[in-house]
XYZ file of C-alpha atoms in Angstrom:
572
model
C -25.564 2.796 22.551
C -24.605 5.746 20.349
C -21.870 5.472 17.676
C -19.784 7.956 19.646
C -19.919 5.974 22.885
C -19.289 2.729 21.021
C -16.230 4.108 19.256
C -14.863 5.603 22.467
C -15.368 2.275 24.162
C -13.404 0.509 21.473
C -10.588 3.041 21.728
C -10.393 2.707 25.515
C -10.147 -1.078 25.315
C -7.428 -0.794 22.694
C -5.381 1.697 24.659
C -5.384 -0.593 27.678
C -3.758 -3.377 25.650
C -0.011 -3.746 25.753
C 0.895 -6.630 23.469
C -0.016 -5.490 19.964
C 0.892 -6.905 16.545
C -0.106 -6.633 12.930
C -3.447 -7.875 11.664
C -2.923 -11.611 11.259
C -0.699 -12.440 14.216
C -1.473 -12.858 17.888
C -2.784 -9.826 19.755
C -3.080 -10.561 23.489
C -3.572 -14.260 22.671
C -5.906 -13.635 19.743
C -5.708 -12.375 16.187
C -5.792 -8.593 15.921
C -8.671 -8.994 13.461
C -11.154 -11.601 14.677
C -11.996 -12.663 11.132
C -8.426 -12.978 9.907
C -7.667 -16.565 8.992
C -4.069 -16.189 7.858
C -1.897 -18.111 7.974
C -4.493 -20.894 8.057
C -7.299 -19.531 5.869
C -6.674 -17.752 2.563
C -8.725 -14.597 2.911
C -8.023 -10.976 3.664
C -7.439 -9.628 7.168
C -11.175 -9.498 7.891
C -11.953 -12.902 6.377
C -13.324 -11.664 3.043
C -12.192 -12.158 -0.579
C -11.531 -15.836 0.102
C -9.621 -18.173 -2.192
C -11.071 -21.467 -3.403
C -10.820 -24.080 -0.641
C -8.751 -26.332 -2.918
C -5.880 -23.829 -2.927
C -3.302 -24.905 -0.342
C -1.380 -22.786 2.140
C 2.405 -22.808 1.991
C 4.276 -22.004 5.197
C 7.971 -22.515 4.457
C 10.389 -22.173 7.341
C 13.529 -21.810 5.238
C 14.564 -20.461 1.875
C 15.100 -23.970 0.521
C 11.553 -24.943 1.535
C 10.245 -21.841 -0.202
C 12.129 -22.700 -3.379
C 10.814 -26.284 -3.273
C 7.211 -25.120 -2.886
C 7.510 -22.718 -5.807
C 8.847 -25.483 -8.011
C 6.227 -28.008 -6.859
C 3.105 -26.006 -7.774
C 1.824 -24.685 -11.082
C 0.341 -21.508 -9.603
C 1.999 -19.534 -6.809
C 1.279 -16.313 -4.948
C 3.055 -14.843 -1.945
C 0.902 -13.336 0.823
C 1.657 -11.520 4.034
C -0.983 -10.370 6.529
C -3.911 -10.186 4.098
C -4.175 -6.423 3.639
C -5.902 -6.868 0.276
C -9.330 -6.292 -1.254
C -8.794 -7.896 -4.669
C -9.560 -11.611 -4.577
C -8.393 -12.370 -8.124
C -4.993 -10.832 -7.477
C -4.657 -12.240 -3.949
C -5.326 -15.876 -4.899
C -2.783 -17.941 -6.819
C -5.420 -20.062 -8.552
C -8.581 -22.066 -7.981
C -7.487 -25.703 -7.600
C -5.070 -28.047 -5.853
C -2.231 -27.114 -8.189
C -2.201 -23.676 -6.575
C -0.429 -22.519 -3.433
C -0.459 -19.213 -1.568
C 2.787 -18.924 0.359
C 2.680 -17.080 3.690
C 6.034 -15.339 4.092
C 5.462 -14.295 7.704
C 6.138 -17.883 8.812
C 9.767 -18.108 7.625
C 12.319 -18.480 10.404
C 14.345 -15.507 9.179
C 11.234 -13.326 9.235
C 10.111 -14.448 12.685
C 13.600 -13.764 14.039
C 13.483 -10.203 12.734
C 10.044 -9.662 14.254
C 10.633 -11.314 17.627
C 14.278 -10.321 18.155
C 15.248 -7.729 15.569
C 18.634 -6.990 17.097
C 20.205 -10.422 16.640
C 19.493 -14.047 15.816
C 20.278 -17.158 17.894
C 23.917 -16.968 16.838
C 24.173 -13.349 17.945
C 24.247 -11.961 14.389
C 22.306 -8.852 13.407
C 19.060 -9.624 11.589
C 17.875 -6.341 10.113
C 21.177 -5.001 8.819
C 21.859 -1.281 8.750
C 24.699 -0.014 6.570
C 25.308 3.475 7.861
C 28.036 4.231 5.336
C 25.622 4.086 2.406
C 22.382 4.698 4.318
C 20.407 1.513 3.709
C 18.689 -1.196 5.748
C 18.291 -4.810 4.604
C 15.180 -6.614 5.835
C 13.196 -9.802 5.198
C 10.159 -9.244 2.958
C 7.713 -10.715 5.496
C 8.545 -8.193 8.214
C 5.755 -5.623 8.756
C 6.572 -2.034 7.932
C 5.799 -1.055 11.542
C 8.451 -3.445 12.920
C 11.002 -2.031 10.516
C 10.176 1.567 11.426
C 10.321 0.847 15.160
C 13.624 -0.984 14.831
C 15.135 1.919 12.907
C 13.816 4.474 15.398
C 15.267 2.588 18.356
C 18.644 2.025 16.705
C 21.363 4.277 18.074
C 24.914 4.909 16.936
C 27.496 7.673 16.815
C 26.301 8.605 13.338
C 22.643 8.578 14.327
C 22.176 8.864 18.099
C 18.417 9.348 17.621
C 18.111 6.412 15.236
C 16.905 6.223 11.642
C 13.668 6.195 9.691
C 12.440 5.700 6.138
C 12.363 8.950 4.123
C 8.585 8.580 3.605
C 6.200 5.909 4.854
C 2.520 5.090 4.657
C -0.486 5.728 6.927
C -1.202 2.008 7.301
C 2.077 0.374 8.349
C 1.018 -3.109 9.453
C 1.397 -4.728 6.033
C 4.612 -6.589 5.182
C 7.376 -4.481 3.703
C 7.652 -6.835 0.722
C 3.971 -6.457 -0.099
C 4.133 -2.703 0.429
C 6.997 -2.330 -2.054
C 5.414 -4.716 -4.582
C 2.250 -2.576 -4.750
C 3.812 0.922 -4.617
C 2.448 1.646 -1.145
C 3.192 5.246 -0.233
C 3.048 8.123 2.169
C 3.100 11.665 0.810
C 6.254 12.988 -0.824
C 7.134 14.753 -4.035
C 10.782 14.192 -3.097
C 11.093 10.568 -1.947
C 8.055 8.986 -3.584
C 6.552 5.642 -2.590
C 8.303 2.784 -0.794
C 8.970 1.282 -4.233
C 10.996 4.367 -5.079
C 13.028 4.052 -1.855
C 14.063 0.421 -2.381
C 17.674 -0.070 -3.510
C 17.859 -3.844 -4.089
C 15.491 -6.811 -4.160
C 16.093 -10.540 -3.717
C 13.432 -12.889 -5.096
C 12.833 -16.540 -5.897
C 11.875 -16.944 -9.566
C 9.511 -19.371 -11.280
C 12.290 -21.937 -11.808
C 13.177 -21.875 -8.102
C 16.400 -19.919 -8.426
C 17.284 -17.037 -6.126
C 17.999 -13.806 -7.996
C 19.142 -10.338 -6.994
C 17.988 -7.138 -8.669
C 19.310 -3.605 -8.404
C 19.566 -0.504 -10.612
C 23.175 -1.469 -11.327
C 22.623 -5.119 -12.292
C 19.929 -4.797 -14.980
C 18.067 -1.516 -15.369
C 15.188 -3.082 -17.321
C 14.462 -5.872 -14.849
C 14.996 -3.511 -11.945
C 12.256 -1.170 -13.171
C 9.977 -4.190 -13.473
C 10.769 -5.459 -9.958
C 10.247 -2.080 -8.277
C 6.467 -2.532 -8.545
C 5.993 -6.197 -9.430
C 2.567 -6.916 -7.838
C 3.903 -10.438 -7.173
C 3.884 -11.157 -10.913
C 7.608 -11.816 -11.348
C 8.506 -13.955 -8.334
C 8.407 -14.165 -4.561
C 10.321 -11.318 -2.915
C 12.318 -12.631 0.044
C 14.572 -9.737 1.046
C 15.047 -6.112 0.151
C 17.119 -3.072 1.008
C 15.738 0.430 1.432
C 17.122 3.911 1.854
C 17.171 5.247 5.407
C 17.746 8.721 6.835
C 18.712 9.822 10.361
C 15.869 10.790 12.671
C 15.416 14.519 12.920
C 12.998 16.938 14.475
C 9.920 17.561 12.354
C 7.383 20.287 13.023
C 3.809 19.247 12.254
C 1.199 21.895 11.455
C -2.539 21.425 10.905
C -5.183 23.630 9.320
C -8.952 23.151 9.452
C -10.657 24.144 6.213
C -13.344 23.029 3.832
C -12.651 20.509 1.112
C -13.578 23.200 -1.407
C -10.890 25.519 -0.035
C -8.297 22.773 -0.304
C -9.407 21.942 -3.847
C -8.711 25.569 -4.754
C -5.218 25.261 -3.270
C -4.612 22.115 -5.330
C -5.907 23.945 -8.391
C -3.334 26.701 -7.859
C -0.543 24.120 -7.620
C -1.917 22.346 -10.705
C -1.795 25.559 -12.749
C 1.725 26.376 -11.583
C 2.843 22.825 -12.343
C 1.452 22.739 -15.877
C 3.142 26.058 -16.599
C 6.429 24.827 -15.124
C 6.282 21.676 -17.264
C 6.195 23.820 -20.391
C 9.451 25.455 -19.335
C 11.181 22.084 -19.121
C 12.944 23.174 -15.929
C 13.107 20.597 -13.142
C 13.746 23.423 -10.681
C 10.586 25.204 -11.815
C 8.576 21.996 -11.494
C 9.813 21.436 -7.945
C 9.013 25.025 -7.034
C 5.482 24.571 -8.371
C 4.862 21.365 -6.423
C 6.743 22.242 -3.263
C 3.788 23.648 -1.321
C 2.121 20.193 -1.388
C 5.268 18.208 -0.684
C 4.503 15.820 2.215
C 1.010 17.303 2.627
C -1.578 14.846 3.963
C -5.287 15.512 4.453
C -8.191 13.898 6.238
C -11.302 14.567 4.129
C -14.623 14.227 5.971
C -16.844 13.637 2.960
C -20.339 13.893 4.550
C -19.634 17.273 6.173
C -17.284 18.733 3.561
C -14.627 19.435 6.187
C -10.925 18.795 5.662
C -7.821 18.816 7.840
C -4.619 19.727 6.044
C -1.401 18.548 7.687
C 2.019 19.890 6.652
C 5.555 19.338 7.883
C 8.826 21.187 8.261
C 12.046 19.277 8.897
C 14.232 20.957 11.535
C 17.898 20.616 12.364
C 17.683 20.292 16.141
C 16.425 17.239 18.018
C 13.022 17.612 19.737
C 12.707 17.511 23.498
C 9.081 16.354 23.507
C 9.401 13.442 21.104
C 6.911 10.657 21.637
C 8.723 7.481 22.750
C 9.156 4.530 20.414
C 8.044 1.331 22.108
C 9.053 -2.244 21.406
C 6.431 -4.930 20.846
C 6.013 -8.573 21.690
C 5.016 -10.734 18.724
C 3.871 -14.337 18.696
C 3.348 -16.119 15.387
C 0.345 -18.325 14.723
C 1.257 -21.894 13.787
C -0.713 -24.358 11.688
C -0.794 -28.158 11.856
C 2.408 -30.118 11.296
C 3.283 -31.049 7.717
C 6.275 -32.760 6.167
C 6.213 -30.551 3.073
C 5.213 -27.232 4.615
C 1.889 -26.958 2.762
C -1.518 -27.359 4.357
C -5.213 -27.474 3.595
C -7.011 -24.300 4.570
C -8.650 -23.995 7.976
C -12.139 -22.577 8.413
C -12.480 -19.109 9.887
C -15.535 -16.890 10.258
C -15.137 -13.368 8.859
C -15.726 -10.168 10.799
C -19.483 -9.825 11.254
C -21.541 -6.981 9.778
C -22.315 -4.196 12.248
C -25.690 -2.507 11.909
C -24.496 0.511 13.899
C -22.575 1.651 10.828
C -25.953 2.442 9.187
C -26.344 5.438 11.495
C -26.322 8.963 10.090
C -23.256 9.698 7.915
C -22.645 13.108 9.506
C -22.741 11.555 12.967
C -20.114 9.012 11.999
C -18.006 11.670 10.305
C -18.000 13.771 13.472
C -17.298 10.687 15.589
C -14.180 9.805 13.618
C -13.097 13.436 13.672
C -13.204 13.360 17.461
C -11.085 10.213 17.552
C -8.525 11.499 15.054
C -7.978 14.992 16.434
C -5.000 13.961 18.575
C -3.384 12.199 15.605
C -2.904 15.519 13.789
C -2.007 17.595 16.864
C 0.545 20.283 15.938
C 3.944 20.058 17.571
C 7.555 19.042 17.123
C 8.295 15.324 17.075
C 10.832 12.820 15.878
C 10.221 12.044 12.220
C 8.916 8.548 13.002
C 6.134 10.073 15.101
C 5.584 13.322 13.215
C 4.334 11.839 9.964
C 0.863 10.352 10.087
C 0.605 6.598 10.577
C -2.190 4.489 11.994
C -1.534 3.254 15.522
C -1.808 -0.436 16.326
C -4.753 0.299 18.583
C -6.577 2.010 15.723
C -5.753 -0.910 13.425
C -7.244 -3.427 15.842
C -10.353 -1.309 16.438
C -11.079 -0.732 12.747
C -10.304 -4.347 11.831
C -12.846 -5.744 14.288
C -15.568 -3.104 14.279
C -17.133 -3.778 10.855
C -16.085 -5.172 7.470
C -15.028 -2.589 4.901
C -13.460 -2.284 1.457
C -10.646 0.158 0.826
C -10.205 1.919 -2.518
C -7.539 4.291 -3.742
C -7.423 6.368 -6.894
C -4.543 8.490 -8.175
C -5.079 11.539 -10.369
C -2.430 13.329 -12.495
C -1.294 16.619 -11.003
C -2.034 18.153 -14.414
C -5.759 17.972 -13.582
C -5.829 17.251 -9.820
C -7.433 20.549 -8.777
C -10.013 20.518 -11.560
C -10.849 16.912 -10.717
C -11.299 17.517 -7.003
C -13.498 20.542 -7.633
C -15.666 18.547 -10.050
C -16.067 15.639 -7.625
C -16.945 17.959 -4.737
C -19.611 19.621 -6.874
C -21.169 16.252 -7.678
C -21.047 15.153 -4.029
C -22.846 18.328 -2.939
C -25.484 18.335 -5.676
C -26.340 14.627 -5.398
C -25.772 14.135 -1.650
C -23.205 11.433 -2.331
C -21.571 11.980 1.050
C -24.210 9.716 2.601
C -22.230 6.724 1.306
C -19.208 7.514 3.510
C -18.439 6.909 7.172
C -14.647 7.186 7.662
C -12.608 10.137 6.361
C -10.751 9.939 3.100
C -6.990 10.390 3.056
C -5.349 12.613 0.416
C -1.612 12.414 -0.336
C 0.864 13.272 -3.097
C 3.601 11.199 -4.775
C 6.375 12.091 -7.205
C 7.108 10.585 -10.597
C 8.876 7.191 -10.338
C 10.820 4.781 -12.518
C 8.960 1.526 -11.821
C 7.110 0.284 -14.891
C 3.888 -0.373 -12.966
C 4.170 2.607 -10.638
C 0.983 4.713 -10.725
C 3.288 7.721 -11.133
C 5.487 6.273 -13.879
C 4.564 9.197 -16.161
C 4.278 12.039 -13.655
C 3.344 13.080 -10.100
C -0.160 12.350 -8.826
C -2.646 13.125 -6.102
C -3.826 9.990 -4.274
C -7.259 9.712 -2.646
C -7.914 6.777 -0.294
C -11.599 6.033 0.461
C -13.392 3.284 2.419
C -16.796 1.662 1.883
C -18.172 0.580 5.258
C -21.741 -0.034 4.097
C -21.887 -2.719 1.388
C -20.784 -5.685 3.533
C -23.164 -4.776 6.359
C -26.217 -3.916 4.263
C -25.666 -6.584 1.634
C -26.462 -3.947 -0.996
C -24.215 -1.939 -3.334
C -23.133 1.399 -1.883
C -24.231 3.370 -4.925
C -23.303 6.792 -3.557
C -19.796 5.647 -2.730
C -19.377 3.881 -6.078
C -20.559 6.985 -7.920
C -17.695 8.950 -6.371
C -15.169 6.268 -7.320
C -16.586 6.276 -10.875
C -16.237 10.063 -11.083
C -12.554 9.833 -10.222
C -11.974 6.800 -12.429
C -13.970 7.781 -15.508
C -13.458 11.553 -15.617
C -10.078 12.140 -13.958
C -7.758 9.608 -15.640
C -7.514 7.858 -12.277
C -5.527 4.674 -11.687
C -6.479 2.118 -9.055
C -4.090 0.917 -6.360
C -2.579 -2.502 -7.169
C -3.621 -4.030 -3.844
C -6.981 -2.451 -3.122
C -10.617 -2.742 -4.147
C -12.432 -1.714 -7.299
C -10.809 -3.752 -10.048
C -13.681 -6.132 -10.915
C -16.184 -3.252 -10.862
C -14.188 -0.469 -12.522
C -11.575 -2.368 -14.551
C -13.273 -5.616 -15.657
C -11.155 -5.640 -18.822
C -8.011 -3.751 -17.848
C -5.987 -2.505 -20.817
C -2.489 -1.729 -19.585
C -1.458 -0.264 -22.934
C -3.967 2.515 -22.369
C -3.311 3.140 -18.687
C 0.493 2.790 -18.809
C 1.301 3.336 -22.509
C 5.009 3.982 -22.021
C 5.799 1.121 -19.647
C 3.153 -1.637 -19.791
C 4.806 -3.679 -22.517
C 8.242 -3.253 -20.947
C 6.808 -5.011 -17.893
C 5.333 -7.667 -20.179
C 8.788 -8.381 -21.542
C 10.097 -8.827 -17.994
C 7.298 -11.373 -17.462
C 8.368 -13.186 -20.641
C 11.902 -13.419 -19.293
C 11.251 -14.294 -15.646
C 7.906 -16.138 -15.681
C 7.113 -17.331 -19.223
C 4.672 -20.053 -18.067
C 2.553 -17.746 -15.887
C 3.263 -19.370 -12.531
C 2.728 -16.044 -10.732
C -0.190 -14.817 -12.857
C -2.816 -15.331 -10.093
C -6.520 -15.386 -11.024
C -6.479 -11.827 -12.295
C -7.153 -11.157 -15.978
C -5.085 -7.967 -16.125
C -1.869 -9.661 -17.271
C -2.380 -9.414 -21.009
C -0.006 -7.993 -23.590
C -0.442 -7.455 -27.332
C 2.074 -6.196 -29.858
C 1.955 -5.063 -33.466
C 4.421 -3.933 -36.088
C 3.461 -1.718 -38.983
C -0.190 -2.285 -38.165
C 0.016 -6.091 -38.102
C -0.375 -8.202 -34.950
C 2.725 -10.203 -34.086
C 3.799 -12.539 -31.294
C 4.464 -10.422 -28.236
C 7.680 -12.191 -27.252
C 9.224 -11.326 -30.646
C 9.197 -7.671 -29.560
C 11.170 -8.295 -26.360
C 14.905 -7.749 -26.038
C 17.467 -7.317 -23.257
C 16.309 -3.733 -22.657
C 12.604 -4.508 -22.673
C 10.046 -3.804 -25.387
C 11.619 -3.035 -28.770
C 11.056 0.456 -30.108
C 10.150 -0.789 -33.591
C 7.073 -2.534 -32.137
C 3.830 -0.972 -30.918
C 2.301 -1.801 -27.540
C -1.176 -2.511 -28.886
C -4.583 -2.340 -27.171
C -5.985 -5.461 -25.617
C -8.044 -7.603 -28.008
C -10.096 -9.858 -25.717
C -10.987 -10.407 -22.058
């Protein structure tokens, strides 16, 4: 069977399905990803990057149960549907004093998924405040459920419903996890989901419930915007919403080299605008790439550029928004709400993925062509997002690792041109099967935001070979190294590449203006390291007048004191 016929067969089966959910819940009486063990097995959505078997699974039903579990264990990490490729950050610890808490099992979350309009008492679950333009939602609700609920909401103020100002391509992760890791679409105006959040509720290390907003404590708010689960367990959050409107989607076929030249032109205009100090000039320079998204077919050098124009009128040919039926997976009964892990086999390697890279690139291009079709749609359907059918197909077809790098707009064009030259000269495209996804995000205020110091170009790439072959994908890794080592790239907080490319992460070098501010928030909210996970990135060092001093002595109510220096990391 050829790769093309196999892929088409998968797509046909998926399109015939009606009951569809996110990766680790029931899909037509089975998990959407066959290898996904959550909420029973602590591994990612394909069954990889497993936690130590001694780590227990927490499945609280209520807020009080959640608080009790956090207090009862020394090491805690919240998880959603397992959309992660970083084992050390995903796992709370390595022994029986560690618990990973699955937020999708809370009653309040299940109510919002299964019956988002009202709970058993007839009260609204996801709460829309139209006067201020925000929606309040439980952290364990998938982004897709939130978007569909908003799109199907109708009122006098918004007869066509609402949507988020900008949302991501993959929308089946929980909204809490998406915000905690600065998950994003493409927008120089609205930024990532972390930049659209207006308030966050979280349970802290001491078990107390706390609320954070820009108005309550600016320092802690900037830390919570992108917390990576390091400060507490997010339980609820509010986000900005905008009324649905007609959006015109346009698509251009070009080569990656042609697009790199376009990015280079924007880069040059941006660097010149920065020198003027004019925010209006900066926006003018970046505007041509605002909301731009691209599929980059690495083996062939082709690229599809997708752009958008927001219109005033409502479209007549808008694709319908459809409701979904969701059934949660339950584990064995327990008096305390924590359980031993259950065994689950991961998604099996698929030798078909070893076929010619160009063949696979063309195959995926055929399957994606309708996704970028030009036309006028409601905003929810105009902006690119992966369908549930595509999620199920990709989750089950073969194991893969997803990477994402972000490059400063100051050098984005130069970087892309350099990488393309290396790919062509060394035939590095042979290490790729699925297309890359290129997007753009504005500067943000979150301490750990990848764009805390300026706008960036984001490049999402997937390695489909290493799990199947059992060998390193050297061509793929060379490309990631080019971005990382030569383009000042930052890795995504929830994706792959950290052990290989950041074995001794030095936050003071990557985030020199904000890293130690976040460290001070950790000192205040989690001084014992309950939420530190197994990752070694959480290290802070301070000095004063050239002499090392205790880090906590440099922390005040507004964060890291200006008379201290955020010093480089000393050890790993």
